[in-house]
PDB file of C-alpha atoms in Angstrom:
ATOM      1  CA  MET Y  93       0.000   0.000   0.000  1.00  0.00           C
ATOM      2  CA  GLN Y  94       2.879   2.347   0.716  1.00  0.00           C
ATOM      3  CA  ASN Y  95       4.308   1.687  -2.749  1.00  0.00           C
ATOM      4  CA  LEU Y  96       0.939   2.271  -4.405  1.00  0.00           C
ATOM      5  CA  LEU Y  97       0.559   5.534  -2.508  1.00  0.00           C
ATOM      6  CA  ALA Y  98       4.032   6.632  -3.579  1.00  0.00           C
ATOM      7  CA  ALA Y  99       3.214   5.811  -7.222  1.00  0.00           C
ATOM      8  CA  LEU Y 100       0.205   8.124  -7.301  1.00  0.00           C
ATOM      9  CA  PRO Y 101       0.669  11.539  -8.959  1.00  0.00           C
ATOM     10  CA  ALA Y 102       0.797  14.591  -6.729  1.00  0.00           C
ATOM     11  CA  GLY Y 103      -2.638  15.787  -5.735  1.00  0.00           C
ATOM     12  CA  SER Y 104      -4.319  12.462  -6.484  1.00  0.00           C
ATOM     13  CA  THR Y 105      -7.539  11.797  -4.588  1.00  0.00           C
ATOM     14  CA  THR Y 106      -7.270   8.023  -5.082  1.00  0.00           C
ATOM     15  CA  LYS Y 107      -7.681   6.115  -1.820  1.00  0.00           C
ATOM     16  CA  ILE Y 108      -5.511   3.073  -1.091  1.00  0.00           C
ATOM     17  CA  SER Y 109      -6.776   0.233   1.082  1.00  0.00           C
ATOM     18  CA  THR Y 110      -6.959  -3.554   1.340  1.00  0.00           C
ATOM     19  CA  VAL Y 111      -9.772  -6.021   1.966  1.00  0.00           C
ATOM     20  CA  HIS Y 112     -10.503  -8.078   5.091  1.00  0.00           C
ATOM     21  CA  SER Y 113     -12.881 -10.911   5.870  1.00  0.00           C
ATOM     22  CA  MET Y 114     -15.102 -10.804   8.948  1.00  0.00           C
ATOM     23  CA  ALA Y 115     -12.724 -13.328  10.518  1.00  0.00           C
ATOM     24  CA  VAL Y 116     -10.555 -10.420  11.701  1.00  0.00           C
ATOM     25  CA  LEU Y 117     -13.086 -10.021  14.516  1.00  0.00           C
ATOM     26  CA  ALA Y 118     -12.631 -11.903  17.763  1.00  0.00           C
ATOM     27  CA  SER Y 119     -16.067 -10.763  18.911  1.00  0.00           C
ATOM     28  CA  SER Y 120     -19.162  -9.512  17.107  1.00  0.00           C
ATOM     29  CA  ASP Y 121     -22.061 -10.621  19.306  1.00  0.00           C
ATOM     30  CA  PRO Y 122     -23.567  -8.298  20.281  1.00  0.00           C
ATOM     31  CA  PRO Y 123     -22.397  -5.701  17.716  1.00  0.00           C
ATOM     32  CA  SER Y 124     -21.275  -3.274  20.434  1.00  0.00           C
ATOM     33  CA  SER Y 125     -18.717  -5.861  21.592  1.00  0.00           C
ATOM     34  CA  GLY Y 126     -16.964  -5.841  18.217  1.00  0.00           C
ATOM     35  CA  ALA Y 127     -13.204  -6.291  18.654  1.00  0.00           C
ATOM     36  CA  PHE Y 128     -10.315  -7.377  16.463  1.00  0.00           C
ATOM     37  CA  HIS Y 129      -8.274 -10.485  17.243  1.00  0.00           C
ATOM     38  CA  ALA Y 130      -5.486  -9.402  19.580  1.00  0.00           C
ATOM     39  CA  ASP Y 131      -2.974 -11.683  17.835  1.00  0.00           C
ATOM     40  CA  LEU Y 132      -3.538  -9.795  14.568  1.00  0.00           C
ATOM     41  CA  ALA Y 133      -2.360  -6.509  16.058  1.00  0.00           C
ATOM     42  CA  GLY Y 134       1.158  -6.865  14.665  1.00  0.00           C
ATOM     43  CA  SER Y 135      -0.099  -6.840  11.080  1.00  0.00           C
ATOM     44  CA  LEU Y 136      -3.466  -5.097  11.425  1.00  0.00           C
ATOM     45  CA  ASP Y 137      -2.426  -2.073  13.497  1.00  0.00           C
ATOM     46  CA  PRO Y 138      -0.013  -0.716  10.844  1.00  0.00           C
ATOM     47  CA  VAL Y 139      -2.802  -1.066   8.248  1.00  0.00           C
ATOM     48  CA  LEU Y 140      -5.222   0.845  10.454  1.00  0.00           C
ATOM     49  CA  GLU Y 141      -2.650   3.588  11.044  1.00  0.00           C
ATOM     50  CA  PHE Y 142      -1.992   3.830   7.298  1.00  0.00           C
ATOM     51  CA  LEU Y 143      -5.714   4.236   6.637  1.00  0.00           C
ATOM     52  CA  HIS Y 144      -5.938   6.872   9.367  1.00  0.00           C
ATOM     53  CA  GLN Y 145      -2.982   8.842   8.042  1.00  0.00           C
ATOM     54  CA  ASN Y 146      -4.048   8.695   4.393  1.00  0.00           C
ATOM     55  CA  GLY Y 147      -7.830   8.828   4.532  1.00  0.00           C
ATOM     56  CA  GLY Y 148      -8.338   5.303   3.247  1.00  0.00           C
ATOM     57  CA  PRO Y 149     -11.406   3.240   4.190  1.00  0.00           C
ATOM     58  CA  PHE Y 150     -11.437  -0.033   6.090  1.00  0.00           C
ATOM     59  CA  MET Y 151     -12.740  -2.564   3.559  1.00  0.00           C
ATOM     60  CA  ILE Y 152     -14.673  -5.581   4.792  1.00  0.00           C
ATOM     61  CA  ASN Y 153     -16.622  -8.538   3.318  1.00  0.00           C
ATOM     62  CA  PRO Y 154     -19.765  -9.296   5.367  1.00  0.00           C
ATOM     63  CA  TYR Y 155     -21.952 -12.223   4.266  1.00  0.00           C
ATOM     64  CA  PRO Y 156     -25.259 -12.632   6.161  1.00  0.00           C
ATOM     65  CA  TYR Y 157     -25.820 -15.757   4.041  1.00  0.00           C
ATOM     66  CA  PHE Y 158     -23.272 -17.653   6.111  1.00  0.00           C
ATOM     67  CA  ALA Y 159     -24.974 -16.543   9.333  1.00  0.00           C
ATOM     68  CA  TYR Y 160     -28.216 -18.035   8.045  1.00  0.00           C
ATOM     69  CA  ALA Y 161     -26.431 -21.209   6.948  1.00  0.00           C
ATOM     70  CA  SER Y 162     -25.598 -21.867  10.619  1.00  0.00           C
ATOM     71  CA  ASP Y 163     -29.089 -21.041  11.923  1.00  0.00           C
ATOM     72  CA  THR Y 164     -31.799 -21.934   9.400  1.00  0.00           C
ATOM     73  CA  ARG Y 165     -34.846 -20.685  11.297  1.00  0.00           C
ATOM     74  CA  ASP Y 166     -37.371 -18.612   9.349  1.00  0.00           C
ATOM     75  CA  GLU Y 167     -36.808 -15.702  11.742  1.00  0.00           C
ATOM     76  CA  THR Y 168     -33.085 -15.724  10.971  1.00  0.00           C
ATOM     77  CA  LEU Y 169     -33.757 -15.830   7.245  1.00  0.00           C
ATOM     78  CA  ALA Y 170     -35.991 -12.754   7.498  1.00  0.00           C
ATOM     79  CA  PHE Y 171     -33.342 -11.010   9.629  1.00  0.00           C
ATOM     80  CA  CYS Y 172     -30.700 -11.723   6.979  1.00  0.00           C
ATOM     81  CA  LEU Y 173     -32.897 -10.722   4.019  1.00  0.00           C
ATOM     82  CA  PHE Y 174     -33.990  -7.297   5.389  1.00  0.00           C
ATOM     83  CA  GLN Y 175     -37.550  -8.598   5.731  1.00  0.00           C
ATOM     84  CA  PRO Y 176     -40.037  -8.116   8.599  1.00  0.00           C
ATOM     85  CA  ASN Y 177     -38.830  -9.768  11.805  1.00  0.00           C
ATOM     86  CA  PRO Y 178     -38.952  -9.159  15.587  1.00  0.00           C
ATOM     87  CA  GLY Y 179     -35.510  -7.554  15.598  1.00  0.00           C
ATOM     88  CA  ARG Y 180     -32.611  -8.312  17.924  1.00  0.00           C
ATOM     89  CA  VAL Y 181     -31.589  -6.097  20.818  1.00  0.00           C
ATOM     90  CA  ASP Y 182     -27.971  -5.381  21.711  1.00  0.00           C
ATOM     91  CA  ALA Y 183     -28.199  -5.631  25.501  1.00  0.00           C
ATOM     92  CA  ALA Y 184     -25.133  -3.442  26.022  1.00  0.00           C
ATOM     93  CA  SER Y 185     -26.006  -0.536  23.710  1.00  0.00           C
ATOM     94  CA  ARG Y 186     -29.801  -1.028  23.897  1.00  0.00           C
ATOM     95  CA  LEU Y 187     -29.926  -0.612  20.128  1.00  0.00           C
ATOM     96  CA  THR Y 188     -32.360  -2.754  18.155  1.00  0.00           C
ATOM     97  CA  TYR Y 189     -31.175  -4.375  14.928  1.00  0.00           C
ATOM     98  CA  MET Y 190     -33.591  -5.296  12.168  1.00  0.00           C
ATOM     99  CA  ASN Y 191     -31.095  -6.970   9.810  1.00  0.00           C
ATOM    100  CA  MET Y 192     -27.831  -8.893   9.943  1.00  0.00           C
ATOM    101  CA  PHE Y 193     -26.028  -6.549   7.528  1.00  0.00           C
ATOM    102  CA  ASP Y 194     -26.327  -3.617   9.949  1.00  0.00           C
ATOM    103  CA  ALA Y 195     -25.285  -5.827  12.867  1.00  0.00           C
ATOM    104  CA  GLN Y 196     -22.134  -6.975  11.081  1.00  0.00           C
ATOM    105  CA  LEU Y 197     -21.324  -3.449   9.920  1.00  0.00           C
ATOM    106  CA  ASP Y 198     -21.716  -2.028  13.432  1.00  0.00           C
ATOM    107  CA  ALA Y 199     -19.523  -4.785  14.888  1.00  0.00           C
ATOM    108  CA  ILE Y 200     -16.738  -3.564  12.593  1.00  0.00           C
ATOM    109  CA  ARG Y 201     -17.502   0.040  13.562  1.00  0.00           C
ATOM    110  CA  ALA Y 202     -17.250  -0.878  17.237  1.00  0.00           C
ATOM    111  CA  ALA Y 203     -13.913  -2.627  16.665  1.00  0.00           C
ATOM    112  CA  LEU Y 204     -12.482   0.411  14.831  1.00  0.00           C
ATOM    113  CA  ASP Y 205     -13.780   2.800  17.499  1.00  0.00           C
ATOM    114  CA  ALA Y 206     -12.269   0.650  20.255  1.00  0.00           C
ATOM    115  CA  LYS Y 207      -8.903   1.012  18.541  1.00  0.00           C
ATOM    116  CA  GLY Y 208      -9.320   4.781  18.400  1.00  0.00           C
ATOM    117  CA  TYR Y 209      -9.917   4.978  14.645  1.00  0.00           C
ATOM    118  CA  THR Y 210     -13.275   6.705  14.732  1.00  0.00           C
ATOM    119  CA  ASP Y 211     -12.311   8.709  11.634  1.00  0.00           C
ATOM    120  CA  VAL Y 212     -11.714   5.665   9.425  1.00  0.00           C
ATOM    121  CA  ASP Y 213     -14.733   5.022   7.206  1.00  0.00           C
ATOM    122  CA  ILE Y 214     -15.956   1.552   6.268  1.00  0.00           C
ATOM    123  CA  VAL Y 215     -16.482   0.291   2.716  1.00  0.00           C
ATOM    124  CA  ILE Y 216     -18.236  -3.001   1.987  1.00  0.00           C
ATOM    125  CA  ALA Y 217     -15.853  -4.513  -0.572  1.00  0.00           C
ATOM    126  CA  GLU Y 218     -18.181  -7.410  -1.300  1.00  0.00           C
ATOM    127  CA  THR Y 219     -21.414  -8.923  -0.065  1.00  0.00           C
ATOM    128  CA  GLY Y 220     -23.950 -11.140  -1.748  1.00  0.00           C
ATOM    129  CA  TRP Y 221     -26.120 -14.247  -1.645  1.00  0.00           C
ATOM    130  CA  PRO Y 222     -25.845 -17.411  -3.796  1.00  0.00           C
ATOM    131  CA  TYR Y 223     -28.823 -18.312  -5.969  1.00  0.00           C
ATOM    132  CA  LYS Y 224     -27.865 -21.991  -6.098  1.00  0.00           C
ATOM    133  CA  GLY Y 225     -26.049 -24.443  -3.860  1.00  0.00           C
ATOM    134  CA  ASP Y 226     -25.548 -28.073  -2.971  1.00  0.00           C
ATOM    135  CA  ALA Y 227     -28.375 -29.991  -1.277  1.00  0.00           C
ATOM    136  CA  SER Y 228     -26.779 -29.289   2.104  1.00  0.00           C
ATOM    137  CA  GLU Y 229     -26.537 -25.517   1.514  1.00  0.00           C
ATOM    138  CA  ALA Y 230     -29.692 -24.122   3.051  1.00  0.00           C
ATOM    139  CA  GLY Y 231     -31.192 -20.965   1.585  1.00  0.00           C
ATOM    140  CA  ALA Y 232     -29.182 -20.789  -1.639  1.00  0.00           C
ATOM    141  CA  THR Y 233     -32.112 -20.031  -3.977  1.00  0.00           C
ATOM    142  CA  PRO Y 234     -32.871 -17.432  -6.673  1.00  0.00           C
ATOM    143  CA  ASP Y 235     -35.689 -15.936  -4.565  1.00  0.00           C
ATOM    144  CA  ASN Y 236     -33.440 -15.475  -1.544  1.00  0.00           C
ATOM    145  CA  ALA Y 237     -30.598 -14.061  -3.646  1.00  0.00           C
ATOM    146  CA  ARG Y 238     -33.008 -11.603  -5.284  1.00  0.00           C
ATOM    147  CA  ALA Y 239     -34.477 -10.660  -1.912  1.00  0.00           C
ATOM    148  CA  TYR Y 240     -31.093 -10.063  -0.267  1.00  0.00           C
ATOM    149  CA  ASN Y 241     -29.477  -8.045  -3.045  1.00  0.00           C
ATOM    150  CA  GLY Y 242     -32.643  -6.143  -3.943  1.00  0.00           C
ATOM    151  CA  ASN Y 243     -33.461  -5.240  -0.350  1.00  0.00           C
ATOM    152  CA  LEU Y 244     -29.821  -4.378   0.301  1.00  0.00           C
ATOM    153  CA  VAL Y 245     -29.910  -1.843  -2.537  1.00  0.00           C
ATOM    154  CA  ALA Y 246     -33.157  -0.369  -1.221  1.00  0.00           C
ATOM    155  CA  HIS Y 247     -31.753  -0.201   2.324  1.00  0.00           C
ATOM    156  CA  LEU Y 248     -28.667   1.647   1.130  1.00  0.00           C
ATOM    157  CA  LYS Y 249     -30.713   4.018  -1.040  1.00  0.00           C
ATOM    158  CA  SER Y 250     -32.839   4.929   1.976  1.00  0.00           C
ATOM    159  CA  GLN Y 251     -29.771   6.482   3.634  1.00  0.00           C
ATOM    160  CA  ALA Y 252     -31.077   5.093   6.943  1.00  0.00           C
ATOM    161  CA  GLY Y 253     -27.616   4.054   8.070  1.00  0.00           C
ATOM    162  CA  THR Y 254     -27.223   1.613  10.955  1.00  0.00           C
ATOM    163  CA  PRO Y 255     -28.426   1.786  14.565  1.00  0.00           C
ATOM    164  CA  ARG Y 256     -24.929   2.856  15.659  1.00  0.00           C
ATOM    165  CA  THR Y 257     -24.473   5.370  12.821  1.00  0.00           C
ATOM    166  CA  PRO Y 258     -27.957   6.502  11.727  1.00  0.00           C
ATOM    167  CA  GLY Y 259     -28.213   8.541   8.540  1.00  0.00           C
ATOM    168  CA  LYS Y 260     -24.796   7.441   7.338  1.00  0.00           C
ATOM    169  CA  SER Y 261     -24.816   5.132   4.344  1.00  0.00           C
ATOM    170  CA  VAL Y 262     -21.832   3.066   3.282  1.00  0.00           C
ATOM    171  CA  ASP Y 263     -20.307   2.401  -0.133  1.00  0.00           C
ATOM    172  CA  THR Y 264     -21.159  -1.203  -0.945  1.00  0.00           C
ATOM    173  CA  TYR Y 265     -20.122  -3.545  -3.756  1.00  0.00           C
ATOM    174  CA  ILE Y 266     -22.274  -6.565  -4.594  1.00  0.00           C
ATOM    175  CA  PHE Y 267     -20.541  -9.884  -5.120  1.00  0.00           C
ATOM    176  CA  ALA Y 268     -20.737 -10.622  -7.920  1.00  0.00           C
ATOM    177  CA  LEU Y 269     -21.588  -9.335 -11.378  1.00  0.00           C
ATOM    178  CA  TYR Y 270     -20.830 -12.705 -13.022  1.00  0.00           C
ATOM    179  CA  ASP Y 271     -20.717 -16.305 -11.844  1.00  0.00           C
ATOM    180  CA  GLU Y 272     -17.242 -17.734 -11.327  1.00  0.00           C
ATOM    181  CA  ASP Y 273     -18.181 -20.905 -13.138  1.00  0.00           C
ATOM    182  CA  LEU Y 274     -14.739 -22.514 -12.906  1.00  0.00           C
ATOM    183  CA  LYS Y 275     -14.271 -22.003  -9.158  1.00  0.00           C
ATOM    184  CA  PRO Y 276     -13.867 -25.275  -7.231  1.00  0.00           C
ATOM    185  CA  GLY Y 277     -15.680 -26.164  -4.047  1.00  0.00           C
ATOM    186  CA  ALA Y 278     -19.349 -26.049  -3.111  1.00  0.00           C
ATOM    187  CA  ALA Y 279     -21.926 -25.162  -5.775  1.00  0.00           C
ATOM    188  CA  SER Y 280     -22.706 -21.894  -4.001  1.00  0.00           C
ATOM    189  CA  GLU Y 281     -19.165 -20.695  -4.642  1.00  0.00           C
ATOM    190  CA  ARG Y 282     -19.907 -20.645  -8.374  1.00  0.00           C
ATOM    191  CA  SER Y 283     -23.354 -19.103  -7.955  1.00  0.00           C
ATOM    192  CA  PHE Y 284     -23.092 -15.584  -6.551  1.00  0.00           C
ATOM    193  CA  GLY Y 285     -23.384 -13.789  -9.908  1.00  0.00           C
ATOM    194  CA  LEU Y 286     -26.223 -11.589 -11.078  1.00  0.00           C
ATOM    195  CA  TYR Y 287     -25.326 -12.935 -14.527  1.00  0.00           C
ATOM    196  CA  GLN Y 288     -23.968 -16.201 -15.863  1.00  0.00           C
ATOM    197  CA  ALA Y 289     -20.635 -16.236 -17.681  1.00  0.00           C
ATOM    198  CA  ASP Y 290     -22.495 -16.068 -21.037  1.00  0.00           C
ATOM    199  CA  LEU Y 291     -24.284 -12.819 -19.945  1.00  0.00           C
ATOM    200  CA  THR Y 292     -27.586 -14.581 -19.251  1.00  0.00           C
ATOM    201  CA  PRO Y 293     -29.181 -12.979 -16.164  1.00  0.00           C
ATOM    202  CA  ASN Y 294     -29.722 -15.259 -13.189  1.00  0.00           C
ATOM    203  CA  TYR Y 295     -32.298 -12.916 -11.645  1.00  0.00           C
ATOM    204  CA  ASP Y 296     -33.185  -9.222 -11.677  1.00  0.00           C
ATOM    205  CA  ILE Y 297     -32.798  -6.822  -8.730  1.00  0.00           C
ATOM    206  CA  GLY Y 298     -33.671  -3.687 -10.671  1.00  0.00           C
ATOM    207  CA  LEU Y 299     -30.145  -2.498 -11.424  1.00  0.00           C
ATOM    208  CA  ALA Y 300     -30.187  -3.137 -15.184  1.00  0.00           C
ATOM    209  CA  LYS Y 301     -30.889   0.019 -17.225  1.00  0.00           C
ATOM    210  CA  ALA Y 302     -33.850  -1.513 -19.028  1.00  0.00           C
ATOM    211  CA  SER Y 303     -35.185  -3.284 -15.962  1.00  0.00           C
ATOM    212  CA  GLY Y 304     -38.711  -2.608 -14.841  1.00  0.00           C
ATOM    213  CA  THR Y 305     -38.164  -4.226 -11.436  1.00  0.00           C
ATOM    214  CA  ALA Y 306     -37.743  -2.008  -8.409  1.00  0.00           C
ATOM    215  CA  PRO Y 307     -35.939  -3.273  -5.300  1.00  0.00           C
ATOM    216  CA  THR Y 308     -38.210  -3.568  -2.285  1.00  0.00           C
ATOM    217  CA  THR Y 309     -37.932  -3.794   1.481  1.00  0.00           C
ATOM    218  CA  SER Y 310     -41.595  -4.691   1.875  1.00  0.00           C
ATOM    219  CA  GLY Y 311     -40.881  -8.364   2.402  1.00  0.00           C
ATOM    220  CA  GLN Y 312     -43.179  -9.264  -0.495  1.00  0.00           C
ATOM    221  CA  ILE Y 313     -40.412 -10.817  -2.565  1.00  0.00           C
ATOM    222  CA  GLY Y 314     -40.943 -14.552  -2.749  1.00  0.00           C
ATOM    223  CA  VAL Y 315     -38.640 -16.428  -0.385  1.00  0.00           C
ATOM    224  CA  THR Y 316     -37.946 -20.126  -0.463  1.00  0.00           C
ATOM    225  CA  PRO Y 317     -36.428 -21.071   2.888  1.00  0.00           C
ATOM    226  CA  ALA Y 318     -34.787 -24.457   3.073  1.00  0.00           C
ATOM    227  CA  PRO Y 319     -36.001 -26.900   5.718  1.00  0.00           C
ATOM    228  CA  ALA Y 320     -34.389 -26.088   9.040  1.00  0.00           C
ATOM    229  CA  GLN Y 321     -31.183 -28.037   9.390  1.00  0.00           C
ATOM    230  CA  VAL Y 322     -28.635 -27.930  12.176  1.00  0.00           C
ATOM    231  CA  GLN Y 323     -25.344 -29.452  11.157  1.00  0.00           C
ATOM    232  CA  PRO Y 324     -23.035 -30.976  13.787  1.00  0.00           C
ATOM    233  CA  GLY Y 325     -21.253 -28.238  15.654  1.00  0.00           C
ATOM    234  CA  ARG Y 326     -23.613 -25.556  14.318  1.00  0.00           C
ATOM    235  CA  GLY Y 327     -26.159 -24.874  17.047  1.00  0.00           C
ATOM    236  CA  VAL Y 328     -28.863 -22.260  16.698  1.00  0.00           C
ATOM    237  CA  THR Y 329     -28.813 -18.866  18.388  1.00  0.00           C
ATOM    238  CA  PRO Y 330     -32.322 -18.090  19.668  1.00  0.00           C
ATOM    239  CA  THR Y 331     -31.708 -14.420  20.543  1.00  0.00           C
ATOM    240  CA  GLY Y 332     -28.185 -13.532  19.469  1.00  0.00           C
ATOM    241  CA  PHE Y 333     -26.531 -12.332  16.315  1.00  0.00           C
ATOM    242  CA  CYS Y 334     -23.790 -14.904  15.723  1.00  0.00           C
ATOM    243  CA  VAL Y 335     -22.446 -18.204  16.993  1.00  0.00           C
ATOM    244  CA  THR Y 336     -18.871 -18.048  18.238  1.00  0.00           C
ATOM    245  CA  THR Y 337     -16.883 -21.237  17.693  1.00  0.00           C
ATOM    246  CA  GLY Y 338     -13.313 -22.397  17.891  1.00  0.00           C
ATOM    247  CA  GLY Y 339     -13.156 -23.556  14.295  1.00  0.00           C
ATOM    248  CA  ALA Y 340     -14.382 -22.357  10.942  1.00  0.00           C
ATOM    249  CA  PRO Y 341     -17.192 -24.294   9.244  1.00  0.00           C
ATOM    250  CA  GLY Y 342     -15.937 -26.311   6.307  1.00  0.00           C
ATOM    251  CA  SER Y 343     -12.447 -26.691   7.706  1.00  0.00           C
ATOM    252  CA  THR Y 344     -10.824 -29.707   9.342  1.00  0.00           C
ATOM    253  CA  GLN Y 345      -8.106 -27.545  10.844  1.00  0.00           C
ATOM    254  CA  GLN Y 346      -8.211 -25.595  14.074  1.00  0.00           C
ATOM    255  CA  THR Y 347      -8.345 -21.890  13.339  1.00  0.00           C
ATOM    256  CA  GLN Y 348      -8.619 -18.635  15.185  1.00  0.00           C
ATOM    257  CA  GLN Y 349     -11.889 -18.119  17.003  1.00  0.00           C
ATOM    258  CA  SER Y 350     -14.494 -17.208  14.445  1.00  0.00           C
ATOM    259  CA  SER Y 351     -18.240 -16.824  14.084  1.00  0.00           C
ATOM    260  CA  SER Y 352     -21.137 -18.017  11.958  1.00  0.00           C
ATOM    261  CA  CYS Y 353     -21.241 -14.450  10.643  1.00  0.00           C
ATOM    262  CA  TYR Y 354     -18.010 -15.249   8.853  1.00  0.00           C
ATOM    263  CA  GLU Y 355     -17.310 -17.166   5.679  1.00  0.00           C
ATOM    264  CA  PRO Y 356     -16.407 -20.857   5.840  1.00  0.00           C
ATOM    265  CA  ALA Y 357     -12.678 -21.369   5.580  1.00  0.00           C
ATOM    266  CA  GLY Y 358     -12.876 -22.766   2.059  1.00  0.00           C
ATOM    267  CA  ALA Y 359     -15.026 -19.890   0.841  1.00  0.00           C
ATOM    268  CA  THR Y 360     -12.697 -17.366   2.398  1.00  0.00           C
ATOM    269  CA  SER Y 361      -9.707 -18.918   0.694  1.00  0.00           C
ATOM    270  CA  GLN Y 362     -11.297 -19.066  -2.753  1.00  0.00           C
ATOM    271  CA  ARG Y 363     -12.744 -15.579  -2.507  1.00  0.00           C
ATOM    272  CA  GLY Y 364      -9.382 -14.336  -1.294  1.00  0.00           C
ATOM    273  CA  HIS Y 365      -7.810 -15.583  -4.527  1.00  0.00           C
ATOM    274  CA  THR Y 366     -10.480 -13.710  -6.487  1.00  0.00           C
ATOM    275  CA  GLY Y 367      -9.794 -10.537  -4.512  1.00  0.00           C
ATOM    276  CA  MET Y 368      -6.094 -10.837  -5.244  1.00  0.00           C
ATOM    277  CA  ARG Y 369      -6.781 -11.185  -8.974  1.00  0.00           C
ATOM    278  CA  GLN Y 370      -9.002  -8.112  -8.839  1.00  0.00           C
ATOM    279  CA  PHE Y 371      -6.314  -6.238  -6.934  1.00  0.00           C
ATOM    280  CA  VAL Y 372      -3.673  -7.129  -9.549  1.00  0.00           C
ATOM    281  CA  TRP Y 373      -5.945  -5.886 -12.333  1.00  0.00           C
ATOM    282  CA  PHE Y 374      -6.548  -2.702 -10.355  1.00  0.00           C
ATOM    283  CA  CYS Y 375      -2.791  -2.123 -10.138  1.00  0.00           C
ATOM    284  CA  ILE Y 376      -2.382  -2.731 -13.876  1.00  0.00           C
ATOM    285  CA  LEU Y 377      -5.184  -0.330 -14.763  1.00  0.00           C
ATOM    286  CA  LEU Y 378      -3.862   2.253 -12.318  1.00  0.00           C
ATOM    287  CA  GLY Y 379      -0.436   2.048 -13.935  1.00  0.00           C
ATOM    288  CA  LEU Y 380      -1.896   2.459 -17.428  1.00  0.00           C
ATOM    289  CA  ALA Y 381      -3.939   5.440 -16.284  1.00  0.00           C
ATOM    290  CA  MET Y 382      -0.820   7.071 -14.856  1.00  0.00           C
ATOM    291  CA  LEU Y 383       1.068   6.498 -18.109  1.00  0.00           C
ATOM    292  CA  VAL Y 384      -1.767   8.051 -20.111  1.00  0.00           C
ATOM    293  CA  GLN Y 385      -1.913  11.013 -17.754  1.00  0.00           C
ATOM    294  CA  SER Y 386       1.835  11.576 -18.039  1.00  0.00           C
ATOM    295  CA  GLY Y 387       1.738  11.356 -21.845  1.00  0.00           C
ATOM    296  CA  ARG Y 388       3.949   8.267 -21.992  1.00  0.00           C
ATOM    297  CA  LEU Y 389       1.239   6.123 -23.551  1.00  0.00           C
TER     298      LEU Y 389
END
């Protein structure tokens, strides 16, 4: 990041940052308890200081889908899809949360504030919902994917913000525009795209220029919840936001303490490779833009 910053022309307003998974959090339940893993301080603290000094945002990848995958009650599905639900109260802050996205976002906000970086903004680098999955992947349906992404767009457009930061929206990037049809692993990993690799739309959330569909938060979008399933080691959370465990779902190795709000280890790894490819392309395009600006190309 330092080298990228140094390569920018004088006066550039380009912001430099890097992306993190939700696994950087040691605690996120309730959101006000959000805190980074202490053993990441050696590598994370310099990043946070860089962002503070240079005005860069903290970029994070929240996926409510994985929270639902660990707790397949109808109430949890509604909470994750921005649809009508009883809400969940943060006992410490007394704030009421009506969706998982806000809860995850505020957990990151709490972690940054606890570190003293109240001035560092948050950007959602990627979030999404798979429209297809294996038989064991609850909730991966076109209706749920349409509901999540469509209601997410409507929620962001409302400028409502989160319970911790009302009225403050956040820049958010939907994962993904296209399916990654060659990605290995579970079927859901290849099924996050709004479009297939041949440009055929998987479903419409009202973003296409010619689309006549408007995103909605009314809860009227058809939802096809999978039958409630509790996999071994994945208990339900009747009143909380996340399940904290000692290992990451989908992994046979012991990992840092993580939560059902986070991505399974395999998904994190594969998506990390995708992020790196996107980052490399960003660097290439940035370099070309600089050459054009300087008249060398």
